[in-house]
């Protein structure tokens, strides 16, 4: 494995291998002294052109706990703010002989493009509305930890599918692991082309969240309403969105009545009161903080296999 650009590049065996390594890394995370020598002498650059709390800090922590030298560059703090092109910026970084570029960018396809310009390994940490493969891995890790094997498990992804890279990568990885995936969104937030993807990959589509909740799925993943990516009115008012597609207190009750073991995920950052109520975010079945915790372990596993795992040539 040289780059991690898309969830679609990962076979079931790749995902299994990464999650198994993540489980070992999770053990390290529980130690008092969290330091492995594994990536000593390796340099990882986090190049983030979009804001991030979880993803950026967890990549940085992951690198540091494996003794890599990690450096953060943000779009605002880099020379792109002086007009330097993305190509010149990444080629400049590459000329410093870094080993890995972890990149977040507002343009879909940016990570793929950068991978062609540099010698370093590239990890896609979110490219526009396209993909976010490490998020899908950490979600799979979190769900497996709680539910066991995901084969045949019913997972529901709800919300702003059009603007969500988290949904795209999750739908791919969950199907790779054999989960039964249902997508719920208002018709205005169903991405174009979704029907043919759904037919090819066996995804279920609906705009009736209550009907899906009543069937008692194993997991419900709420997606953030990505207002910064919306140019027009995708729904009449926030209130109407919540009534139709939010995990409200009432829907949470319906979910727990239908399946007392159902779990709730959200990639963060949450819009409390819009797509998820405080009751749901803080419910016993909420895995929101488990997802964050798994994020470090999964990113350690990804960096390990890209930078230290000679045995996993691909
Ligand atoms: C997501 C992202 O930026 O793609 N956040 C994250 O990485 N945990 C989801 C979002 O912004 O809604």
Short mmCIF file of C-alpha atoms and ligand atoms in Angstrom, two decimals:
data_model
loop_
_atom_site.label_atom_id
_atom_site.label_comp_id
_atom_site.label_asym_id
_atom_site.label_seq_id
_atom_site.Cartn_x
_atom_site.Cartn_y
_atom_site.Cartn_z
CA UNK A 1 0.00 0.00 0.00
CA UNK A 2 1.59 3.26 -1.10
CA UNK A 3 -1.26 5.76 -0.71
CA UNK A 4 -4.68 5.77 0.94
CA UNK A 5 -6.83 7.85 -1.38
CA UNK A 6 -10.19 6.13 -1.61
CA UNK A 7 -12.12 3.53 0.36
CA UNK A 8 -12.77 1.82 -2.95
CA UNK A 9 -9.07 0.93 -3.17
CA UNK A 10 -9.32 -1.24 -0.05
CA UNK A 11 -10.25 -4.90 -0.41
CA UNK A 12 -11.93 -6.75 2.41
CA UNK A 13 -8.55 -8.20 3.37
CA UNK A 14 -6.98 -4.72 3.42
CA UNK A 15 -9.73 -3.45 5.72
CA UNK A 16 -9.41 -6.53 7.96
CA UNK A 17 -5.65 -6.04 8.18
CA UNK A 18 -5.94 -2.34 9.01
CA UNK A 19 -8.60 -2.94 11.67
CA UNK A 20 -6.54 -5.73 13.22
CA UNK A 21 -3.52 -3.41 13.46
CA UNK A 22 -5.78 -0.68 14.85
CA UNK A 23 -6.86 -3.05 17.63
CA UNK A 24 -3.20 -3.49 18.60
CA UNK A 25 -2.67 0.25 18.46
CA UNK A 26 -5.71 0.76 20.66
CA UNK A 27 -3.86 -1.19 23.35
CA UNK A 28 -0.95 1.27 23.13
CA UNK A 29 -3.43 4.09 23.58
CA UNK A 30 -4.43 2.65 26.95
CA UNK A 31 -0.86 2.57 28.28
CA UNK A 32 0.59 5.24 30.57
CA UNK A 33 3.55 5.75 28.25
CA UNK A 34 2.21 5.97 24.73
CA UNK A 35 5.28 5.69 22.55
CA UNK A 36 6.40 3.14 19.98
CA UNK A 37 9.69 3.48 18.10
CA UNK A 38 8.08 2.22 14.86
CA UNK A 39 8.29 5.38 12.74
CA UNK A 40 11.46 6.88 14.15
CA UNK A 41 13.18 8.94 11.48
CA UNK A 42 10.01 9.25 9.38
CA UNK A 43 8.36 12.61 8.72
CA UNK A 44 4.63 13.13 8.32
CA UNK A 45 3.22 16.45 7.13
CA UNK A 46 -0.41 17.27 7.85
CA UNK A 47 -1.43 19.65 5.09
CA UNK A 48 -4.90 20.95 5.91
CA UNK A 49 -6.65 23.46 3.67
CA UNK A 50 -9.90 23.10 5.61
CA UNK A 51 -10.70 23.38 9.28
CA UNK A 52 -10.51 20.25 11.39
CA UNK A 53 -10.39 19.32 15.05
CA UNK A 54 -10.58 15.54 15.19
CA UNK A 55 -8.91 14.46 11.99
CA UNK A 56 -5.89 16.70 12.16
CA UNK A 57 -5.12 16.23 15.83
CA UNK A 58 -5.60 12.47 15.65
CA UNK A 59 -3.19 12.15 12.72
CA UNK A 60 -0.70 14.25 14.64
CA UNK A 61 -1.09 12.19 17.80
CA UNK A 62 -0.93 8.96 15.79
CA UNK A 63 2.36 10.00 14.20
CA UNK A 64 3.84 11.20 17.49
CA UNK A 65 2.94 8.03 19.38
CA UNK A 66 4.87 6.08 16.78
CA UNK A 67 7.86 8.46 17.05
CA UNK A 68 7.46 10.07 13.61
CA UNK A 69 8.27 13.76 13.27
CA UNK A 70 4.94 15.41 12.55
CA UNK A 71 4.45 18.88 11.16
CA UNK A 72 1.19 20.75 10.61
CA UNK A 73 0.61 23.19 7.79
CA UNK A 74 -2.72 24.89 7.30
CA UNK A 75 -3.94 26.52 4.12
CA UNK A 76 -4.12 29.90 5.79
CA UNK A 77 -0.62 29.58 7.21
CA UNK A 78 1.00 28.34 4.00
CA UNK A 79 2.23 30.15 0.91
CA UNK A 80 -0.96 29.22 -0.95
CA UNK A 81 -2.37 32.30 0.78
CA UNK A 82 0.29 34.23 -1.19
CA UNK A 83 -0.95 32.70 -4.44
CA UNK A 84 1.30 29.65 -4.71
CA UNK A 85 -0.39 26.82 -6.60
CA UNK A 86 -1.22 23.54 -4.90
CA UNK A 87 1.26 21.79 -7.19
CA UNK A 88 4.10 24.11 -6.22
CA UNK A 89 3.19 23.85 -2.54
CA UNK A 90 3.23 20.07 -2.45
CA UNK A 91 6.31 19.78 -4.63
CA UNK A 92 8.09 22.15 -2.24
CA UNK A 93 7.13 19.94 0.68
CA UNK A 94 8.14 16.82 -1.24
CA UNK A 95 11.56 18.33 -1.96
CA UNK A 96 12.19 18.23 1.80
CA UNK A 97 12.03 14.44 1.52
CA UNK A 98 9.03 13.93 3.78
CA UNK A 99 7.65 10.40 3.91
CA UNK A 100 3.93 11.07 4.10
CA UNK A 101 1.54 13.89 3.26
CA UNK A 102 -1.81 13.73 5.04
CA UNK A 103 -4.04 16.05 3.10
CA UNK A 104 -7.41 17.72 3.51
CA UNK A 105 -8.64 19.93 0.71
CA UNK A 106 -11.91 21.51 -0.37
CA UNK A 107 -11.60 20.18 -3.92
CA UNK A 108 -12.84 16.67 -4.69
CA UNK A 109 -9.98 14.69 -6.23
CA UNK A 110 -7.23 16.86 -4.70
CA UNK A 111 -5.51 13.96 -2.92
CA UNK A 112 -5.46 11.83 -6.08
CA UNK A 113 -3.94 14.72 -7.96
CA UNK A 114 -1.29 15.36 -5.32
CA UNK A 115 -0.35 11.66 -5.26
CA UNK A 116 0.77 12.06 -8.88
CA UNK A 117 3.00 15.01 -8.06
CA UNK A 118 4.95 13.72 -5.06
CA UNK A 119 7.17 10.80 -4.08
CA UNK A 120 5.76 10.72 -0.55
CA UNK A 121 2.81 8.54 0.45
CA UNK A 122 -0.44 10.49 0.40
CA UNK A 123 -3.36 9.97 2.77
CA UNK A 124 -6.68 11.52 1.84
CA UNK A 125 -8.01 13.13 5.03
CA UNK A 126 -11.07 14.49 3.22
CA UNK A 127 -11.31 15.87 -0.32
CA UNK A 128 -14.30 18.11 -0.96
CA UNK A 129 -17.54 16.16 -1.11
CA UNK A 130 -15.72 13.07 -2.34
CA UNK A 131 -14.12 10.76 0.24
CA UNK A 132 -12.74 10.43 3.73
CA UNK A 133 -11.38 6.87 3.91
CA UNK A 134 -9.85 6.96 7.41
CA UNK A 135 -13.20 8.14 8.80
CA UNK A 136 -14.87 5.08 7.26
CA UNK A 137 -12.21 2.82 8.79
CA UNK A 138 -12.60 4.31 12.24
CA UNK A 139 -16.38 4.03 11.99
CA UNK A 140 -16.09 0.39 10.95
CA UNK A 141 -13.68 -0.21 13.84
CA UNK A 142 -16.06 1.43 16.32
CA UNK A 143 -19.09 -0.47 15.06
CA UNK A 144 -17.29 -3.83 15.06
CA UNK A 145 -16.01 -3.23 18.54
CA UNK A 146 -19.60 -2.89 19.75
CA UNK A 147 -21.55 -5.12 17.36
CA UNK A 148 -19.03 -7.77 16.33
CA UNK A 149 -18.74 -8.85 12.69
CA UNK A 150 -20.62 -6.38 10.48
CA UNK A 151 -21.66 -8.99 7.89
CA UNK A 152 -25.45 -8.65 7.58
CA UNK A 153 -25.67 -5.93 10.24
CA UNK A 154 -28.09 -3.16 9.39
CA UNK A 155 -26.48 0.29 9.31
CA UNK A 156 -28.41 3.43 8.40
CA UNK A 157 -26.70 6.61 7.17
CA UNK A 158 -28.92 9.67 7.53
CA UNK A 159 -28.74 13.24 6.31
CA UNK A 160 -26.86 15.48 3.95
CA UNK A 161 -25.63 12.82 1.56
CA UNK A 162 -24.96 15.26 -1.25
CA UNK A 163 -22.23 17.11 0.59
CA UNK A 164 -20.90 14.24 2.69
CA UNK A 165 -17.55 12.60 1.98
CA UNK A 166 -18.07 10.63 5.20
CA UNK A 167 -21.14 8.95 3.76
CA UNK A 168 -19.38 8.07 0.47
CA UNK A 169 -16.44 6.38 2.16
CA UNK A 170 -18.64 4.74 4.79
CA UNK A 171 -21.06 3.28 2.27
CA UNK A 172 -18.12 1.73 0.40
CA UNK A 173 -16.33 0.30 3.45
CA UNK A 174 -19.51 -0.95 5.09
CA UNK A 175 -20.47 -2.79 1.88
CA UNK A 176 -16.92 -4.15 1.64
CA UNK A 177 -17.47 -5.66 5.09
CA UNK A 178 -20.85 -7.08 4.08
CA UNK A 179 -23.11 -4.76 6.10
CA UNK A 180 -26.65 -4.03 4.97
CA UNK A 181 -26.64 -0.28 4.27
CA UNK A 182 -29.65 2.03 4.07
CA UNK A 183 -29.31 5.68 3.04
CA UNK A 184 -31.88 8.19 4.25
CA UNK A 185 -32.05 11.77 2.99
CA UNK A 186 -34.55 14.33 1.79
CA UNK A 187 -34.85 14.07 -2.02
CA UNK A 188 -33.05 17.43 -2.33
CA UNK A 189 -29.99 16.03 -0.53
CA UNK A 190 -29.79 12.73 -2.44
CA UNK A 191 -26.70 13.03 -4.66
CA UNK A 192 -27.13 12.76 -8.39
CA UNK A 193 -26.19 9.33 -9.69
CA UNK A 194 -27.01 7.69 -6.36
CA UNK A 195 -29.63 5.37 -7.87
CA UNK A 196 -27.24 3.61 -10.18
CA UNK A 197 -24.63 3.33 -7.41
CA UNK A 198 -27.30 1.93 -5.08
CA UNK A 199 -28.35 -0.64 -7.68
CA UNK A 200 -24.80 -1.74 -8.38
CA UNK A 201 -23.69 -1.96 -4.77
CA UNK A 202 -26.93 -3.05 -3.09
CA UNK A 203 -27.60 0.10 -1.07
CA UNK A 204 -31.18 0.83 0.04
CA UNK A 205 -32.51 4.37 -0.48
CA UNK A 206 -35.42 6.12 1.24
CA UNK A 207 -36.65 9.46 2.55
CA UNK A 208 -38.73 7.93 5.35
CA UNK A 209 -36.58 7.92 8.47
CA UNK A 210 -39.42 6.89 10.77
CA UNK A 211 -40.11 3.77 8.76
CA UNK A 212 -36.44 2.79 8.90
CA UNK A 213 -36.15 3.49 12.63
CA UNK A 214 -39.21 1.31 13.29
CA UNK A 215 -37.40 -1.69 11.80
CA UNK A 216 -34.82 -1.53 14.62
CA UNK A 217 -31.51 -1.19 12.75
CA UNK A 218 -28.25 -2.08 14.52
CA UNK A 219 -26.66 1.34 13.98
CA UNK A 220 -27.77 4.79 12.92
CA UNK A 221 -25.13 7.21 11.69
CA UNK A 222 -26.22 10.84 11.61
CA UNK A 223 -24.37 13.08 9.15
CA UNK A 224 -23.71 16.74 9.67
CA UNK A 225 -25.78 19.21 7.68
CA UNK A 226 -22.88 20.83 5.80
CA UNK A 227 -24.15 24.36 5.63
CA UNK A 228 -20.79 25.73 4.47
CA UNK A 229 -21.12 23.66 1.28
CA UNK A 230 -24.70 24.69 0.49
CA UNK A 231 -25.24 27.43 -2.02
CA UNK A 232 -29.04 27.39 -2.07
CA UNK A 233 -32.03 26.19 -0.06
CA UNK A 234 -31.86 22.43 0.25
CA UNK A 235 -34.60 22.40 2.87
CA UNK A 236 -37.19 25.01 3.86
CA UNK A 237 -36.10 25.67 7.46
CA UNK A 238 -33.79 24.01 10.00
CA UNK A 239 -36.88 23.12 12.01
CA UNK A 240 -38.41 21.22 9.11
CA UNK A 241 -35.14 19.39 8.53
CA UNK A 242 -35.10 18.29 12.16
CA UNK A 243 -38.72 17.16 12.03
CA UNK A 244 -38.08 15.00 8.97
CA UNK A 245 -34.49 13.89 9.35
CA UNK A 246 -33.16 14.67 12.82
CA UNK A 247 -32.53 12.08 15.51
CA UNK A 248 -34.92 13.81 17.89
CA UNK A 249 -35.77 12.66 21.38
CA UNK A 250 -38.94 11.03 20.03
CA UNK A 251 -37.10 9.17 17.29
CA UNK A 252 -34.47 8.06 19.75
CA UNK A 253 -37.24 6.53 21.84
CA UNK A 254 -38.73 4.82 18.78
CA UNK A 255 -35.28 3.45 17.92
CA UNK A 256 -34.65 2.09 21.40
CA UNK A 257 -38.15 0.59 21.50
CA UNK A 258 -37.49 -1.19 18.22
CA UNK A 259 -33.96 -2.30 19.14
CA UNK A 260 -32.66 -1.71 22.66
CA UNK A 261 -29.08 -2.41 21.52
CA UNK A 262 -29.05 0.03 18.61
CA UNK A 263 -26.03 2.34 18.55
CA UNK A 264 -25.71 5.93 17.34
CA UNK A 265 -22.76 7.43 15.50
CA UNK A 266 -21.87 10.90 14.26
CA UNK A 267 -18.51 11.80 12.70
CA UNK A 268 -18.52 15.23 14.31
CA UNK A 269 -18.66 18.13 14.46
CA UNK A 270 -22.30 17.83 15.57
CA UNK A 271 -24.99 20.43 15.04
CA UNK A 272 -26.85 19.67 18.24
CA UNK A 273 -30.54 20.43 17.84
CA UNK A 274 -30.38 20.17 14.03
CA UNK A 275 -29.46 16.65 12.85
CA UNK A 276 -29.04 15.19 16.33
CA UNK A 277 -30.70 16.02 19.63
CA UNK A 278 -28.70 16.33 22.83
CA UNK A 279 -30.59 13.27 24.11
CA UNK A 280 -29.33 11.17 21.21
CA UNK A 281 -25.79 12.57 21.23
CA UNK A 282 -25.41 11.77 24.92
CA UNK A 283 -27.49 8.56 24.97
CA UNK A 284 -26.13 5.31 26.39
CA UNK A 285 -25.99 3.94 22.86
CA UNK A 286 -24.06 6.90 21.49
CA UNK A 287 -20.59 5.98 20.19
CA UNK A 288 -19.55 9.52 19.30
CA UNK A 289 -16.55 9.62 21.62
CA UNK A 290 -15.63 6.00 20.88
CA UNK A 291 -15.33 7.10 17.25
CA UNK A 292 -12.88 9.83 18.24
CA UNK A 293 -10.85 7.42 20.32
CA UNK A 294 -10.77 4.85 17.50
CA UNK A 295 -9.62 7.63 15.17
CA UNK A 296 -6.17 7.71 16.74
CA UNK A 297 -5.75 3.91 16.66
CA UNK A 298 -6.94 3.62 13.07
CA UNK A 299 -4.67 6.43 11.89
CA UNK A 300 -1.74 4.80 13.66
CA UNK A 301 -2.56 1.62 11.74
CA UNK A 302 -2.75 3.48 8.43
CA UNK A 303 0.57 5.29 8.97
CA UNK A 304 2.13 2.03 10.11
CA UNK A 305 1.13 0.13 6.97
CA UNK A 306 2.10 2.98 4.67
CA UNK A 307 5.42 3.82 6.26
CA UNK A 308 6.68 0.79 8.14
CA UNK A 309 4.85 -2.24 6.84
CA UNK A 310 7.11 -3.59 4.11
CA UNK A 311 5.23 -6.88 4.24
CA UNK A 312 2.05 -5.26 2.93
CA UNK A 313 3.28 -4.39 -0.52
CA UNK A 314 0.48 -3.56 -2.95
C1 LIG B 1 -16.13 15.28 8.76
C2 LIG B 1 -15.40 15.92 7.62
O1 LIG B 1 -14.76 16.93 7.77
O2 LIG B 1 -15.48 15.35 6.55
N1 LIG B 1 -15.58 15.50 9.98
C3 LIG B 1 -14.61 14.65 10.38
O3 LIG B 1 -13.62 14.45 9.72
N2 LIG B 1 -14.82 13.99 11.53
C4 LIG B 1 -17.57 15.44 8.72
C5 LIG B 1 -18.15 16.80 8.68
O4 LIG B 1 -17.46 17.80 8.57
O5 LIG B 1 -19.36 16.84 8.75
#
